[in-house]
């Protein structure tokens, strides 16, 4: 499974998006565009990403831009995985 | 539904009792403690649906709003773990005055951990400990809770985001930290941070029903839950743990009914057909 597919899966499961997440591409906007993505969900999503990819996310590494689009989130995770 | 106020240590607390249907013989009573802060708002309707399901099956359920939460007196900033334990005690007293039937105790998320803590203080007092997605490690839960504040700053696009580390430091310095409209007192944060469900369950010596929401039909319990269940099992504690495929209502901004979960929850404490 590619990182893109895995990120789609984690998003779909955490935010309960069902099949909607399957159409996500790098340009799909997340923050401000997905009503599901409120503050509680962002916190939950961060925990789900940490667990799924077995990475530790420090708050000062992320900003609103990280969650701007599917592509920005995917790219952040890929950078973490390569580190 | 019989809403009432009970007197407890810090003030009057709200409890809503769902009595067993008149045609059903009363088999047992359950004190149920909801989760904390925003998780409570999101899950209240599911807990009420569960209580109604139990009532139809001869199990009376009392839902407690601990001090400073829900419809109880007090400000959240004044809530303390020990006050909450006293509140649970007051509710148990009220339930035991209704009759001699066995009393079970349980809750959702942090409410489940509070139930386990009270059960640990009174080994073998309760007929059953009902845990729905309990907080197993308080420190992780606290970090996650503080992250909501950080995420809210992110979502508003503010540059001045407060990382959870910084918020944790503020708590340690004795400052109240506001998260999503809830003023978290340092003393309460410290108690929550110290929760370890494993030892509490071992001390409680009470049969356990543990339900965990999972995303897939074939999913098993989370590794954290499995580890604790295994320990309890080895200690001779009867544990009925099961994953239930449904949505985690306490996290979702949109209202979901969790019908599958409610059905499984009623069944799991002996209310099913």
mmCIF file of N, CA and C in Angstrom, chain A residues 9 13-16 31 35-36 38-44 46-47 50-51 57-60 62-64 67, chain B residues 38-39 42 143-144 147-148 150-152 154-155 157 162-165 215-216 223 246-248 250-253:
data_model
loop_
_atom_site.group_PDB
_atom_site.id
_atom_site.type_symbol
_atom_site.label_atom_id
_atom_site.label_comp_id
_atom_site.label_asym_id
_atom_site.label_seq_id
_atom_site.Cartn_x
_atom_site.Cartn_y
_atom_site.Cartn_z
ATOM 1 N N UNK A 9 -6.820 5.884 4.006
ATOM 2 C CA UNK A 9 -7.447 4.915 4.910
ATOM 3 C C UNK A 9 -7.598 5.465 6.322
ATOM 4 N N UNK A 13 -11.157 6.255 8.104
ATOM 5 C CA UNK A 13 -11.559 5.584 9.344
ATOM 6 C C UNK A 13 -11.759 6.559 10.486
ATOM 7 N N UNK A 14 -10.817 7.482 10.645
ATOM 8 C CA UNK A 14 -10.892 8.401 11.780
ATOM 9 C C UNK A 14 -12.068 9.352 11.637
ATOM 10 N N UNK A 15 -12.211 9.916 10.445
ATOM 11 C CA UNK A 15 -13.273 10.912 10.241
ATOM 12 C C UNK A 15 -14.587 10.269 9.792
ATOM 13 N N UNK A 16 -14.601 8.934 9.693
ATOM 14 C CA UNK A 16 -15.802 8.211 9.271
ATOM 15 C C UNK A 16 -16.306 8.734 7.923
ATOM 16 N N UNK A 31 -8.488 21.181 5.797
ATOM 17 C CA UNK A 31 -8.850 22.134 6.845
ATOM 18 C C UNK A 31 -9.729 23.252 6.284
ATOM 19 N N UNK A 35 -16.111 19.458 7.042
ATOM 20 C CA UNK A 35 -16.748 19.850 8.301
ATOM 21 C C UNK A 35 -16.387 18.910 9.450
ATOM 22 N N UNK A 36 -16.040 17.657 9.118
ATOM 23 C CA UNK A 36 -15.680 16.691 10.156
ATOM 24 C C UNK A 36 -14.401 17.082 10.886
ATOM 25 N N UNK A 38 -12.877 19.125 12.885
ATOM 26 C CA UNK A 38 -12.839 20.181 13.901
ATOM 27 C C UNK A 38 -11.663 19.914 14.836
ATOM 28 N N UNK A 39 -11.536 20.729 15.875
ATOM 29 C CA UNK A 39 -10.329 20.624 16.707
ATOM 30 C C UNK A 39 -10.191 19.252 17.363
ATOM 31 N N UNK A 40 -11.330 18.689 17.787
ATOM 32 C CA UNK A 40 -11.251 17.385 18.429
ATOM 33 C C UNK A 40 -10.780 16.322 17.447
ATOM 34 N N UNK A 41 -11.262 16.469 16.211
ATOM 35 C CA UNK A 41 -10.897 15.493 15.183
ATOM 36 C C UNK A 41 -9.445 15.637 14.762
ATOM 37 N N UNK A 42 -8.948 16.881 14.717
ATOM 38 C CA UNK A 42 -7.537 17.053 14.362
ATOM 39 C C UNK A 42 -6.678 16.343 15.411
ATOM 40 N N UNK A 43 -7.048 16.531 16.690
ATOM 41 C CA UNK A 43 -6.295 15.889 17.768
ATOM 42 C C UNK A 43 -6.372 14.366 17.632
ATOM 43 N N UNK A 44 -7.559 13.864 17.304
ATOM 44 C CA UNK A 44 -7.743 12.421 17.142
ATOM 45 C C UNK A 44 -6.953 11.904 15.941
ATOM 46 N N UNK A 46 -4.272 13.195 14.614
ATOM 47 C CA UNK A 46 -2.836 13.172 14.915
ATOM 48 C C UNK A 46 -2.473 11.886 15.659
ATOM 49 N N UNK A 47 -3.315 11.517 16.624
ATOM 50 C CA UNK A 47 -3.046 10.294 17.386
ATOM 51 C C UNK A 47 -3.138 9.066 16.473
ATOM 52 N N UNK A 50 -0.047 8.892 14.334
ATOM 53 C CA UNK A 50 1.099 8.429 15.135
ATOM 54 C C UNK A 50 1.046 6.922 15.312
ATOM 55 N N UNK A 51 -0.155 6.425 15.592
ATOM 56 C CA UNK A 51 -0.294 4.998 15.847
ATOM 57 C C UNK A 51 -0.094 4.187 14.573
ATOM 58 N N UNK A 57 4.729 12.665 16.653
ATOM 59 C CA UNK A 57 4.564 14.009 16.087
ATOM 60 C C UNK A 57 4.688 15.044 17.192
ATOM 61 N N UNK A 58 5.633 15.948 17.036
ATOM 62 C CA UNK A 58 5.753 17.051 17.997
ATOM 63 C C UNK A 58 4.927 18.220 17.471
ATOM 64 N N UNK A 59 4.219 18.878 18.387
ATOM 65 C CA UNK A 59 3.330 19.946 17.953
ATOM 66 C C UNK A 59 4.042 21.055 17.177
ATOM 67 N N UNK A 60 5.313 21.313 17.535
ATOM 68 C CA UNK A 60 5.974 22.431 16.848
ATOM 69 C C UNK A 60 6.417 22.077 15.428
ATOM 70 N N UNK A 62 4.213 20.916 13.266
ATOM 71 C CA UNK A 62 3.052 21.050 12.385
ATOM 72 C C UNK A 62 2.386 22.413 12.525
ATOM 73 N N UNK A 63 1.687 22.773 11.457
ATOM 74 C CA UNK A 63 0.996 24.056 11.455
ATOM 75 C C UNK A 63 -0.296 23.862 10.664
ATOM 76 N N UNK A 64 -1.047 24.921 10.517
ATOM 77 C CA UNK A 64 -2.292 24.839 9.755
ATOM 78 C C UNK A 64 -2.005 24.351 8.324
ATOM 79 N N UNK A 67 -2.283 20.646 7.433
ATOM 80 C CA UNK A 67 -3.627 20.089 7.232
ATOM 81 C C UNK A 67 -4.389 20.794 6.117
ATOM 82 N N UNK B 38 -16.106 17.784 26.094
ATOM 83 C CA UNK B 38 -16.856 17.719 24.842
ATOM 84 C C UNK B 38 -17.304 16.284 24.510
ATOM 85 N N UNK B 39 -16.554 15.306 24.940
ATOM 86 C CA UNK B 39 -16.944 13.914 24.673
ATOM 87 C C UNK B 39 -18.312 13.611 25.284
ATOM 88 N N UNK B 42 -21.147 14.926 23.011
ATOM 89 C CA UNK B 42 -21.312 14.152 21.779
ATOM 90 C C UNK B 42 -21.907 12.767 22.016
ATOM 91 N N UNK B 143 -2.581 14.242 27.294
ATOM 92 C CA UNK B 143 -1.854 14.829 26.164
ATOM 93 C C UNK B 143 -2.825 15.055 24.995
ATOM 94 N N UNK B 144 -3.667 14.043 24.774
ATOM 95 C CA UNK B 144 -4.635 14.117 23.692
ATOM 96 C C UNK B 144 -5.644 15.247 23.940
ATOM 97 N N UNK B 147 -4.134 18.512 23.272
ATOM 98 C CA UNK B 147 -3.935 18.679 21.839
ATOM 99 C C UNK B 147 -5.159 19.309 21.159
ATOM 100 N N UNK B 148 -6.317 19.142 21.784
ATOM 101 C CA UNK B 148 -7.524 19.748 21.217
ATOM 102 C C UNK B 148 -7.356 21.267 21.199
ATOM 103 N N UNK B 150 -4.489 22.854 21.077
ATOM 104 C CA UNK B 150 -3.498 23.114 20.036
ATOM 105 C C UNK B 150 -4.164 23.058 18.656
ATOM 106 N N UNK B 151 -5.001 22.043 18.452
ATOM 107 C CA UNK B 151 -5.675 21.870 17.165
ATOM 108 C C UNK B 151 -6.652 23.006 16.897
ATOM 109 N N UNK B 152 -7.294 23.511 17.958
ATOM 110 C CA UNK B 152 -8.226 24.621 17.779
ATOM 111 C C UNK B 152 -7.464 25.857 17.309
ATOM 112 N N UNK B 154 -4.736 25.785 15.613
ATOM 113 C CA UNK B 154 -4.377 25.482 14.213
ATOM 114 C C UNK B 154 -5.547 25.782 13.285
ATOM 115 N N UNK B 155 -6.717 25.270 13.674
ATOM 116 C CA UNK B 155 -7.896 25.385 12.819
ATOM 117 C C UNK B 155 -8.277 26.848 12.610
ATOM 118 N N UNK B 157 -6.180 29.069 12.308
ATOM 119 C CA UNK B 157 -5.106 29.639 11.502
ATOM 120 C C UNK B 157 -4.181 30.553 12.277
ATOM 121 N N UNK B 162 -0.151 27.071 20.820
ATOM 122 C CA UNK B 162 0.470 26.588 22.052
ATOM 123 C C UNK B 162 0.595 25.085 21.949
ATOM 124 N N UNK B 163 1.788 24.606 21.851
ATOM 125 C CA UNK B 163 1.997 23.161 21.795
ATOM 126 C C UNK B 163 1.589 22.508 23.110
ATOM 127 N N UNK B 164 1.321 21.192 23.053
ATOM 128 C CA UNK B 164 0.882 20.507 24.268
ATOM 129 C C UNK B 164 1.962 20.520 25.352
ATOM 130 N N UNK B 165 3.235 20.529 24.912
ATOM 131 C CA UNK B 165 4.327 20.562 25.884
ATOM 132 C C UNK B 165 4.228 21.814 26.748
ATOM 133 N N UNK B 215 -13.347 -0.138 13.753
ATOM 134 C CA UNK B 215 -13.793 0.356 12.454
ATOM 135 C C UNK B 215 -14.205 -0.765 11.505
ATOM 136 N N UNK B 216 -13.639 -1.960 11.716
ATOM 137 C CA UNK B 216 -13.931 -3.059 10.788
ATOM 138 C C UNK B 216 -14.553 -4.234 11.526
ATOM 139 N N UNK B 223 -4.200 -3.225 20.958
ATOM 140 C CA UNK B 223 -3.125 -3.874 21.735
ATOM 141 C C UNK B 223 -3.150 -3.454 23.206
ATOM 142 N N UNK B 246 -18.687 -0.045 15.070
ATOM 143 C CA UNK B 246 -19.598 1.100 15.053
ATOM 144 C C UNK B 246 -18.748 2.358 14.952
ATOM 145 N N UNK B 247 -19.402 3.512 15.131
ATOM 146 C CA UNK B 247 -18.669 4.764 15.039
ATOM 147 C C UNK B 247 -18.415 5.305 16.438
ATOM 148 N N UNK B 248 -17.269 5.937 16.612
ATOM 149 C CA UNK B 248 -16.904 6.453 17.935
ATOM 150 C C UNK B 248 -17.612 7.793 18.160
ATOM 151 N N UNK B 250 -18.296 9.721 20.563
ATOM 152 C CA UNK B 250 -17.791 10.792 21.421
ATOM 153 C C UNK B 250 -16.800 11.693 20.702
ATOM 154 N N UNK B 251 -16.370 11.272 19.490
ATOM 155 C CA UNK B 251 -15.416 12.074 18.729
ATOM 156 C C UNK B 251 -16.073 12.840 17.593
ATOM 157 N N UNK B 252 -17.264 12.430 17.217
ATOM 158 C CA UNK B 252 -17.827 12.930 15.968
ATOM 159 C C UNK B 252 -18.649 14.196 16.146
ATOM 160 N N UNK B 253 -18.356 15.207 15.323
ATOM 161 C CA UNK B 253 -19.144 16.424 15.400
ATOM 162 C C UNK B 253 -20.588 16.212 14.941
#
